[in-house]
Coordinates of C-alpha atoms and ligand atoms in Angstrom, one line a residue:
M975 CA 1.6 33.0 42.9
E976 CA -0.2 35.8 41.0
K977 CA 0.6 36.5 37.5
T978 CA 2.1 39.7 36.5
I979 CA 0.1 41.6 33.8
D980 CA 2.7 41.0 31.4
E981 CA 2.7 37.4 31.8
S982 CA -1.1 37.1 31.3
V983 CA -1.0 39.3 28.2
Q984 CA 1.9 37.2 26.7
G985 CA -0.1 34.2 27.5
S986 CA -3.2 35.3 25.6
A987 CA -1.2 36.3 22.8
L988 CA 0.3 33.0 22.6
S989 CA -2.8 31.0 22.5
L990 CA -4.2 33.5 20.2
E991 CA -1.5 32.9 18.0
K992 CA -1.7 29.1 18.5
K993 CA -5.6 29.4 17.5
N994 CA -4.6 31.1 14.4
T995 CA -2.2 28.8 13.1
N996 CA -4.3 26.0 13.9
S997 CA -7.0 27.1 11.7
R998 CA -5.0 26.2 8.3
K999 CA -6.6 23.6 6.4
L1000 CA -5.0 21.0 4.6
Y1001 CA -6.5 18.9 1.7
I1002 CA -4.5 15.7 0.6
E1003 CA -5.3 13.7 -2.2
S1004 CA -3.5 10.2 -2.7
Y1005 CA -3.1 8.1 -5.8
G1006 CA -1.3 4.6 -6.5
C1007 CA -0.3 2.0 -3.8
Q1008 CA -1.3 1.3 -0.2
M1009 CA 1.9 2.7 0.7
N1010 CA 1.0 6.2 -0.7
F1011 CA -2.0 6.2 1.3
S1012 CA 0.0 5.3 4.4
D1013 CA 2.5 8.1 3.7
S1014 CA -0.3 10.8 3.5
E1015 CA -1.2 9.6 6.9
I1016 CA 2.3 10.5 8.0
V1017 CA 2.5 13.8 6.1
A1018 CA -1.0 14.7 8.1
S1019 CA 0.7 13.9 11.2
I1020 CA 3.8 16.0 10.6
L1021 CA 1.5 18.8 9.5
S1022 CA -1.0 18.8 12.5
N1023 CA 2.0 19.8 14.6
E1024 CA 2.4 22.8 12.4
G1025 CA -1.2 23.8 12.9
F1026 CA -2.8 22.2 10.1
N1027 CA -6.2 20.3 10.3
T1028 CA -7.2 18.0 7.4
T1029 CA -10.2 18.9 5.5
Q1030 CA -12.4 17.0 3.0
E1031 CA -13.3 20.3 1.5
L1032 CA -11.2 21.4 -1.5
K1033 CA -12.9 25.0 -1.5
E1034 CA -11.6 25.7 2.0
A1035 CA -8.2 24.5 1.6
D1036 CA -5.1 26.6 2.4
L1037 CA -2.8 23.9 1.5
V1038 CA -3.4 21.2 -1.3
L1039 CA -1.2 18.4 -1.3
V1040 CA -1.2 15.5 -4.1
N1041 CA 0.6 12.2 -3.2
T1042 CA 1.4 10.9 -6.6
C1043 CA 2.2 7.8 -8.3
S1044 CA 4.6 7.2 -11.4
I1045 CA 4.0 3.4 -11.7
R1046 CA 2.3 3.5 -15.3
E1047 CA 2.0 6.6 -17.7
K1048 CA -1.8 6.7 -17.1
A1049 CA -1.4 7.3 -13.2
E1050 CA 0.9 10.1 -14.1
L1051 CA -1.6 11.6 -16.5
T1052 CA -4.5 11.3 -13.9
V1053 CA -2.4 13.3 -11.5
R1054 CA -1.5 15.8 -14.3
K1055 CA -5.2 16.6 -14.8
R1056 CA -5.8 17.3 -11.1
L1057 CA -2.5 19.6 -10.7
E1058 CA -4.3 21.5 -13.6
K1059 CA -7.4 21.7 -11.8
F1060 CA -5.9 23.0 -8.6
N1061 CA -4.0 25.5 -10.8
A1062 CA -7.0 26.7 -12.2
I1063 CA -8.8 27.2 -8.7
K1064 CA -5.7 29.1 -7.5
K1065 CA -6.4 32.1 -9.8
D1066 CA -9.5 32.7 -7.7
R1067 CA -7.7 31.6 -4.7
P1068 CA -4.2 33.2 -4.8
H1069 CA -3.3 32.3 -1.1
M1070 CA -3.9 28.4 -1.6
K1071 CA -0.6 26.6 -2.1
V1072 CA -0.1 23.4 -4.1
G1073 CA 2.4 20.8 -3.4
V1074 CA 3.3 17.3 -5.2
L1075 CA 4.6 14.6 -2.9
G1076 CA 5.7 11.0 -3.7
C1077 CA 6.9 9.2 -6.8
M1078 CA 6.4 12.0 -9.4
A1079 CA 7.7 14.5 -7.3
E1080 CA 10.9 12.3 -6.9
R1081 CA 10.9 11.5 -10.8
L1082 CA 10.3 14.7 -12.3
K1083 CA 12.0 16.9 -9.3
H1084 CA 12.7 20.5 -10.4
K1085 CA 10.8 20.0 -13.5
F1086 CA 7.6 20.9 -11.9
L1087 CA 8.6 24.1 -10.5
E1088 CA 11.0 25.3 -13.3
E1089 CA 9.6 24.3 -16.7
E1090 CA 5.6 23.8 -15.7
K1091 CA 5.3 26.2 -12.8
I1092 CA 2.0 24.4 -11.9
V1093 CA 2.9 23.6 -8.2
D1094 CA 4.6 25.6 -5.4
M1095 CA 6.3 22.7 -3.5
V1096 CA 7.9 19.4 -4.5
V1097 CA 8.6 16.9 -1.8
G1098 CA 10.1 13.1 -2.3
P1099 CA 8.8 10.2 -0.1
D1100 CA 11.8 10.4 2.2
A1101 CA 11.6 14.1 2.8
Y1102 CA 8.3 14.7 4.4
K1103 CA 10.2 15.6 8.0
D1104 CA 11.5 18.5 6.3
L1105 CA 7.8 19.8 5.5
P1106 CA 7.8 22.5 8.2
N1107 CA 10.9 24.0 6.6
L1108 CA 9.4 23.9 3.1
I1109 CA 6.1 25.2 4.1
Q1110 CA 7.8 28.2 5.6
E1111 CA 9.8 28.8 2.5
I1112 CA 6.3 29.0 0.4
D1113 CA 4.6 31.2 3.1
E1114 CA 7.6 33.6 2.3
G1115 CA 7.0 33.6 -1.2
R1116 CA 9.4 31.1 -2.6
N1117 CA 9.1 27.9 -4.1
A1118 CA 10.5 24.9 -2.3
V1119 CA 11.8 21.5 -3.1
N1120 CA 13.3 18.4 -1.3
V1121 CA 13.8 15.2 -3.2
I1122 CA 16.7 13.9 -1.4
L1123 CA 16.6 9.9 -0.6
S1124 CA 17.4 8.7 2.6
K1125 CA 19.4 5.8 3.9
D1126 CA 17.7 5.3 7.1
E1127 CA 14.4 7.1 7.1
T1128 CA 11.2 5.1 8.1
Y1129 CA 9.0 7.5 9.9
G1130 CA 9.0 4.9 12.8
D1131 CA 8.8 7.8 15.2
V1132 CA 5.9 9.4 13.5
A1133 CA 2.4 8.5 14.7
P1134 CA 0.1 8.6 11.6
V1135 CA -3.1 10.7 11.6
R1136 CA -5.6 8.2 10.2
L1137 CA -7.4 9.5 7.1
N1138 CA -10.6 8.5 5.7
S1139 CA -10.6 5.6 8.0
N1140 CA -13.4 3.1 9.1
G1141 CA -11.8 3.0 12.6
V1142 CA -11.3 -0.9 12.1
T1143 CA -8.7 -1.6 9.5
A1144 CA -5.4 0.3 9.3
F1145 CA -2.0 0.2 7.5
V1146 CA 1.4 0.0 9.3
S1147 CA 4.3 0.7 7.2
I1148 CA 7.2 -1.8 7.9
T1149 CA 9.9 -1.1 5.0
R1150 CA 10.4 1.4 2.7
G1151 CA 12.1 1.5 -0.9
C1152 CA 13.0 -1.6 -3.0
D1153 CA 16.3 -3.3 -4.0
N1154 CA 14.9 -5.7 -6.5
M1155 CA 15.3 -3.7 -9.6
C1156 CA 12.4 -5.4 -11.6
T1157 CA 13.3 -4.0 -15.1
F1158 CA 10.0 -2.5 -15.7
C1159 CA 9.5 -0.8 -12.3
V1160 CA 10.1 2.7 -11.5
V1161 CA 9.9 2.2 -7.7
P1162 CA 13.5 1.7 -6.9
F1163 CA 14.4 5.1 -8.5
T1164 CA 11.4 6.9 -6.7
R1165 CA 11.4 5.3 -3.4
G1166 CA 15.3 4.6 -3.1
R1167 CA 16.9 1.5 -1.5
E1168 CA 15.5 -0.8 0.9
R1169 CA 15.4 -0.2 4.6
S1170 CA 13.3 -1.7 7.5
R1171 CA 11.8 -0.1 10.5
D1172 CA 12.3 -0.7 14.2
P1173 CA 10.3 -3.7 15.1
Q1174 CA 9.4 -2.3 18.5
S1175 CA 7.9 0.9 16.8
I1176 CA 5.9 -1.4 14.8
V1177 CA 4.5 -3.2 17.7
D1178 CA 3.8 0.1 19.6
E1179 CA 1.8 1.3 16.8
V1180 CA -0.2 -1.9 16.4
N1181 CA -0.9 -1.9 20.4
D1182 CA -1.8 1.7 20.0
L1183 CA -4.3 0.9 17.1
W1184 CA -5.9 -1.8 19.2
E1185 CA -6.5 0.5 22.0
K1186 CA -8.2 2.7 19.6
G1187 CA -10.6 0.2 18.4
Y1188 CA -8.8 -1.0 15.2
R1189 CA -8.9 -4.7 14.7
E1190 CA -7.1 -5.6 11.6
V1191 CA -3.8 -4.2 10.4
T1192 CA -1.9 -4.7 7.2
L1193 CA 1.7 -4.5 7.2
L1194 CA 3.0 -2.7 4.3
G1195 CA 6.3 -2.6 2.2
Q1196 CA 7.2 -3.0 -1.6
N1197 CA 8.6 -6.4 -0.5
V1198 CA 7.7 -7.3 3.0
D1199 CA 9.5 -10.7 2.8
S1200 CA 12.6 -9.2 2.6
Y1201 CA 12.2 -7.1 5.9
L1202 CA 15.4 -7.1 8.1
W1203 CA 16.0 -5.1 11.0
Y1204 CA 19.6 -4.9 12.5
G1205 CA 19.8 -1.5 13.9
G1206 CA 18.9 0.6 11.1
G1207 CA 20.6 1.4 7.6
L1208 CA 20.0 -0.2 4.3
K1209 CA 19.3 -3.9 3.8
K1210 CA 22.2 -4.1 1.5
D1211 CA 24.7 -3.0 4.4
F1212 CA 23.5 -5.9 6.3
A1213 CA 26.9 -7.5 5.7
K1214 CA 28.6 -5.0 7.2
A1215 CA 26.9 -5.0 10.4
S1216 CA 28.5 -5.9 14.0
E1217 CA 28.4 -9.8 15.0
M1218 CA 25.9 -8.4 17.7
Q1219 CA 23.7 -6.7 15.2
K1220 CA 23.5 -9.9 13.1
A1221 CA 22.7 -12.2 16.1
T1222 CA 19.8 -10.0 17.1
A1223 CA 18.5 -9.1 13.5
V1224 CA 14.6 -9.6 13.1
D1225 CA 13.4 -10.9 9.7
F1226 CA 9.9 -10.9 8.5
A1227 CA 8.8 -14.3 10.0
Q1228 CA 10.1 -13.2 13.5
L1229 CA 8.2 -9.9 13.0
L1230 CA 4.9 -11.5 12.0
E1231 CA 5.3 -13.6 15.2
K1232 CA 6.0 -10.5 17.5
V1233 CA 3.0 -8.7 15.8
A1234 CA 0.7 -11.7 16.5
L1235 CA 1.7 -12.2 20.0
A1236 CA 1.6 -8.7 20.8
Q1237 CA -2.0 -8.7 20.0
P1238 CA -3.6 -12.0 19.7
R1239 CA -6.9 -10.7 18.6
M1240 CA -6.0 -8.2 16.2
R1241 CA -6.2 -9.6 12.6
I1242 CA -2.9 -9.4 10.5
R1243 CA -2.3 -9.0 6.7
F1244 CA 0.7 -8.2 5.0
S1245 CA 1.5 -6.8 1.3
T1246 CA 3.4 -7.3 -1.0
S1247 CA 5.3 -10.9 -1.0
N1248 CA 7.8 -11.2 -3.7
P1249 CA 8.0 -14.8 -4.5
Q1250 CA 11.9 -14.9 -4.3
D1251 CA 11.9 -13.7 -0.9
M1252 CA 9.1 -15.6 0.8
T1253 CA 10.3 -18.3 3.1
L1254 CA 8.9 -21.4 4.4
D1255 CA 9.4 -19.8 8.0
V1256 CA 6.8 -16.9 7.1
I1257 CA 4.3 -19.6 5.8
R1258 CA 4.8 -21.9 8.8
T1259 CA 4.4 -18.5 11.1
M1260 CA 1.1 -17.7 9.3
A1261 CA -0.1 -21.3 10.1
K1262 CA 0.9 -21.1 13.8
Y1263 CA -1.0 -18.1 14.6
E1264 CA -4.9 -18.0 13.9
N1265 CA -4.8 -14.1 13.9
I1266 CA -2.7 -13.9 11.0
C1267 CA -5.2 -14.2 7.9
N1268 CA -4.9 -16.7 5.2
Y1269 CA -4.2 -14.6 2.3
I1270 CA -1.1 -13.8 0.3
H1271 CA -0.5 -11.2 -2.3
L1272 CA 2.1 -12.8 -4.5
P1273 CA 2.7 -10.9 -7.8
V1274 CA 4.2 -13.1 -10.6
Q1275 CA 3.9 -10.9 -13.6
S1276 CA 4.4 -13.6 -16.1
G1277 CA 4.2 -17.3 -16.6
S1278 CA 7.0 -17.5 -19.1
N1279 CA 10.6 -18.1 -17.8
R1280 CA 12.1 -16.1 -20.6
I1281 CA 10.1 -13.1 -19.8
L1282 CA 10.4 -13.5 -16.0
K1283 CA 14.4 -13.5 -16.7
A1284 CA 13.9 -10.3 -18.7
M1285 CA 12.1 -8.8 -16.0
N1286 CA 14.9 -9.6 -13.5
R1287 CA 12.2 -11.5 -11.6
L1288 CA 14.7 -14.0 -9.7
H1289 CA 12.6 -17.2 -9.8
T1290 CA 11.2 -19.5 -12.5
R1291 CA 8.0 -20.7 -13.2
E1292 CA 8.8 -24.0 -11.6
E1293 CA 9.9 -22.4 -8.6
Y1294 CA 7.0 -20.3 -8.2
F1295 CA 4.8 -23.6 -8.7
E1296 CA 7.0 -25.1 -5.7
L1297 CA 6.1 -22.2 -3.6
I1298 CA 2.5 -22.4 -4.3
D1299 CA 2.4 -25.9 -3.6
N1300 CA 4.1 -25.5 -0.2
I1301 CA 1.6 -22.6 0.8
K1302 CA -1.3 -24.9 -0.1
A1303 CA 0.3 -27.9 1.8
I1304 CA 1.0 -25.8 4.9
I1305 CA -2.1 -23.7 4.7
P1306 CA -4.8 -25.5 2.6
D1307 CA -7.3 -22.7 2.7
C1308 CA -5.0 -19.9 1.6
A1309 CA -6.2 -17.2 -0.5
I1310 CA -3.5 -16.3 -3.3
S1311 CA -3.7 -13.1 -5.6
Q1312 CA -1.4 -12.0 -8.3
D1313 CA -0.1 -8.9 -10.2
M1314 CA 0.5 -9.5 -13.8
I1315 CA 1.8 -7.6 -16.8
T1316 CA 0.8 -8.3 -20.5
G1317 CA 2.7 -7.1 -23.4
F1318 CA 6.3 -6.9 -21.8
P1319 CA 9.0 -6.3 -24.6
T1320 CA 9.3 -9.2 -26.6
E1321 CA 6.4 -11.1 -25.2
T1322 CA 5.2 -14.0 -27.9
E1323 CA 2.0 -15.7 -28.1
Q1324 CA 3.5 -18.6 -26.5
D1325 CA 4.9 -16.5 -23.6
H1326 CA 1.3 -15.2 -23.3
Q1327 CA -0.1 -18.8 -23.3
D1328 CA 2.5 -19.6 -20.6
T1329 CA 0.9 -16.8 -18.3
L1330 CA -2.6 -18.4 -19.2
S1331 CA -1.2 -22.0 -18.1
L1332 CA 0.4 -20.6 -15.0
M1333 CA -2.9 -19.0 -13.8
E1334 CA -4.7 -22.2 -14.6
Y1335 CA -2.4 -24.0 -12.4
V1336 CA -2.9 -21.7 -9.4
K1337 CA -6.5 -20.3 -9.9
Y1338 CA -5.8 -17.2 -7.9
D1339 CA -8.5 -15.9 -5.9
Y1340 CA -7.8 -12.4 -7.1
G1341 CA -5.8 -10.6 -9.5
F1342 CA -4.6 -6.8 -10.6
M1343 CA -3.6 -7.0 -14.2
F1344 CA -1.8 -4.1 -16.4
A1345 CA -0.8 -3.7 -19.8
Y1346 CA 3.0 -2.8 -19.7
S1347 CA 3.8 0.9 -19.8
E1348 CA 7.2 1.9 -20.5
R1349 CA 8.8 3.9 -17.8
P1350 CA 11.5 6.5 -18.3
G1351 CA 14.7 5.5 -16.7
T1352 CA 14.0 2.0 -16.1
L1353 CA 16.4 -0.9 -17.3
A1354 CA 13.7 -2.0 -19.8
E1355 CA 13.2 1.4 -21.1
R1356 CA 17.0 1.7 -21.5
K1357 CA 17.5 -1.8 -23.1
L1358 CA 14.5 -3.2 -24.6
T1359 CA 11.9 -1.9 -27.3
D1360 CA 8.6 -1.6 -26.3
D1361 CA 7.5 -3.8 -29.4
V1362 CA 4.2 -5.3 -28.6
P1363 CA 1.7 -3.4 -30.3
A1364 CA -1.0 -1.8 -28.0
E1365 CA -4.0 -3.6 -29.4
V1366 CA -1.9 -7.0 -28.8
K1367 CA -1.4 -6.0 -25.1
K1368 CA -5.0 -5.1 -24.8
R1369 CA -6.0 -8.3 -26.4
R1370 CA -3.9 -10.4 -24.2
L1371 CA -4.9 -8.2 -20.9
A1372 CA -8.7 -8.8 -21.9
E1373 CA -8.0 -12.6 -22.0
I1374 CA -6.2 -12.8 -18.7
I1375 CA -8.8 -10.7 -17.0
E1376 CA -11.5 -12.9 -18.3
L1377 CA -9.7 -16.0 -17.1
Q1378 CA -9.1 -14.4 -13.6
R1379 CA -12.9 -13.5 -13.6
R1380 CA -13.7 -17.3 -13.9
H1381 CA -11.4 -18.2 -11.4
C1382 CA -12.4 -15.6 -8.8
Q1383 CA -15.8 -16.9 -9.4
E1384 CA -14.8 -20.5 -8.7
R1385 CA -12.9 -19.4 -5.5
T1386 CA -15.6 -17.5 -4.0
E1387 CA -17.9 -20.3 -4.7
Q1388 CA -15.6 -22.3 -2.6
H1389 CA -16.6 -20.5 0.5
L1390 CA -20.6 -21.4 0.0
G1391 CA -22.1 -23.4 3.0
K1392 CA -19.3 -22.5 5.3
V1393 CA -19.5 -20.5 8.6
Q1394 CA -16.7 -18.0 8.6
E1395 CA -15.4 -15.2 10.7
V1396 CA -16.1 -11.8 9.1
L1397 CA -14.8 -8.5 10.5
I1398 CA -17.4 -5.8 10.2
E1399 CA -15.9 -2.8 8.4
G1400 CA -19.0 -0.8 7.4
T1401 CA -22.1 -0.4 5.8
S1402 CA -22.6 -2.5 2.4
K1403 CA -22.2 0.0 -0.5
K1404 CA -25.4 -1.4 -2.1
S1405 CA -27.6 -1.9 0.9
E1406 CA -28.0 0.2 3.9
E1407 CA -29.5 -2.9 6.0
H1408 CA -26.2 -4.9 5.3
W1409 CA -23.0 -4.8 6.8
M1410 CA -19.8 -5.3 4.6
G1411 CA -16.6 -7.1 6.1
R1412 CA -14.0 -9.5 4.9
N1413 CA -13.3 -13.3 5.7
S1414 CA -9.7 -14.3 6.5
Q1415 CA -9.3 -15.0 2.6
N1416 CA -9.9 -11.4 2.1
T1417 CA -13.1 -12.2 0.3
V1418 CA -15.9 -9.5 0.9
A1419 CA -18.9 -10.6 2.6
V1420 CA -22.4 -8.9 3.0
F1421 CA -25.1 -9.9 5.5
P1422 CA -28.3 -8.3 7.4
K1423 CA -27.1 -5.8 9.9
E1424 CA -29.2 -7.1 12.9
N1425 CA -27.9 -5.9 16.2
Y1426 CA -24.3 -6.2 15.1
K1427 CA -21.9 -3.3 14.9
V1428 CA -18.7 -2.2 13.3
G1429 CA -15.6 -3.7 14.6
D1430 CA -17.6 -6.9 15.5
F1431 CA -16.0 -10.4 14.7
V1432 CA -19.1 -12.3 13.6
M1433 CA -19.7 -15.8 12.4
V1434 CA -21.3 -15.5 8.9
R1435 CA -23.1 -18.4 7.2
M1436 CA -22.3 -18.1 3.3
D1437 CA -25.4 -18.8 1.2
D1438 CA -24.9 -17.3 -2.0
C1439 CA -22.4 -15.2 -4.0
T1440 CA -21.6 -13.1 -7.0
S1441 CA -18.4 -13.5 -8.7
A1442 CA -16.4 -11.8 -6.0
T1443 CA -18.8 -11.0 -2.9
L1444 CA -20.3 -13.6 -0.4
I1445 CA -23.8 -13.1 0.8
G1446 CA -24.6 -14.5 4.0
K1447 CA -26.4 -14.5 7.2
A1448 CA -24.7 -14.0 10.7
V1449 CA -25.1 -16.9 13.1
G1450 CA -23.4 -15.4 16.4
Y1451 CA -20.3 -13.6 17.6
S1452 CA -16.9 -15.2 16.8
D1453 CA -15.0 -16.4 19.9
N1454 CA -12.5 -13.7 18.9
N1455 CA -15.1 -10.9 19.5
V1456 CA -14.1 -8.5 22.4
Ligands
LIG2896 N1 6.3 -4.6 -4.9 C1 5.2 -3.6 -5.2 C2 4.9 -3.6 -6.6 C3 4.8 -2.0 -7.1 S1 4.1 -1.9 -8.5 C4 4.0 -3.7 -4.6 O1 4.3 -3.6 -3.4 O2 3.0 -4.2 -4.8 C5 2.5 -2.6 -8.6 C6 2.1 -3.6 -9.7 O3 2.2 -2.7 -10.8 C7 3.4 -4.3 -10.1 O4 3.4 -5.8 -9.4 C8 3.4 -4.9 -11.4 O5 2.4 -5.7 -11.8 C9 2.5 -3.3 -11.9 N2 3.6 -2.6 -12.9 C10 4.7 -2.0 -12.3 N3 5.5 -1.4 -13.0 C11 4.6 -1.4 -14.5 C12 4.8 -1.2 -15.6 N4 6.0 -0.4 -16.0 N5 3.9 -1.4 -16.6 C13 2.9 -2.1 -16.1 N6 2.4 -2.5 -14.9 C14 3.4 -2.4 -13.9
LIG2897 FE1 8.9 -2.8 -8.3 FE2 10.0 -5.3 -8.5 FE3 10.3 -3.6 -6.3 S1 7.8 -4.5 -9.1 S2 8.6 -2.4 -6.3 S3 11.3 -3.4 -8.2 S4 9.7 -5.9 -6.2

């Protein structure tokens, strides 16, 4: 049927409008944990439906979003400096809008808009689906804020737009929030109570990633071992679930198995594990499936029982050793890494020695170490005095970093002479002629490119190393290569 003139005019007006709206540019910067980087990909997806394309160029941005971190004071100061810079740019580009997302948005809420007036929009981690409305508000000249925490939001139905991706490795978020209430930690306040994402939507996302050429996923959560799907809702409400829901619930070991079976060639990693929640089932599932990598990030925070208790970490040093022994018995070549805090309130020299001796026992492959930073609103801030002097925190931190460096070197050397599978992620930072990838234990390996390409699974002979990088030579494709 022939179109009437009216219809065709309307049609072209519509496509013109769509083209105009599609030309808006979003510049997004992320700070803090992997979860924040993953959330930014959800935000980019929600906004692409609103006609925003992402850009890497700040100077062409119509909307600048900063996904922020509150974990330590320093993280907040870094973000503040960036916000001041964006505010200065706005003087020359008044149409540019600035929004703050994530944990600082949640923690400081209206303060940004009312007292400081350096941003146009404040959006907490559970409110990203409200972004279309909030953007309309700021387009109409009003400030916008939504920091409501949710009981069931997991963004399971949002397909993330991959940002700064190497096209090979991707994050897949599986839980949100945290119920643990470690006394030093701000996360339960900024990200709310723990809830798990529908396993089917996780498997669908992993399948889709495989189709698009991705070869490794990291399942993300503040405490992945505590994953429990029973049909929606908060983890703490599981006791109230129906018998049917309880009978069909999926825990983390079962989720790992589902993902491993769905894509038997996809490498699977996960982060972060909390010692108090990691089960033997999870370790056995790791051992059972070749494609689940032999690496566990298992933060301990301190080696002293007294400090662990004050931190509300619900395990002892001895129980932690038992877990480490079980991991090593079931997966002998499993790499383990830590997070450690020095100078928690009341920490004595003896507590610090306990941390060093715990590290000697485990000999971690890698570590992330921090000086205690008091966070407003946490239990430690309310109940304890931040009484370890800054220079003592600094000296103890330097000592654990030095010990970790030695262990890292020893662990890296253990791979020498072996032929291991490496997934190629991209060109080495130090040499155009070398590829960079990781072995199952997450150790970085570099080797001459030859005819291999990004995304290949390659067998690499490890000939040499620095303290944290293996230097090798490819000897052929892995059986896993596609
Ligand atoms: N379960 C989370 C932990 C998030 S915080 C995860 O997925 O990694 C990451 C690390 O920051 C913690 O393990 C802890 O070592 C450190 N950290 C948290 N709060 C801190 C504080 N107040 N001061 C110093 N370090 C802190
Ligand atoms: Fe923080 Fe402890 Fe949860 S470190 S994120 S409260 S497991």
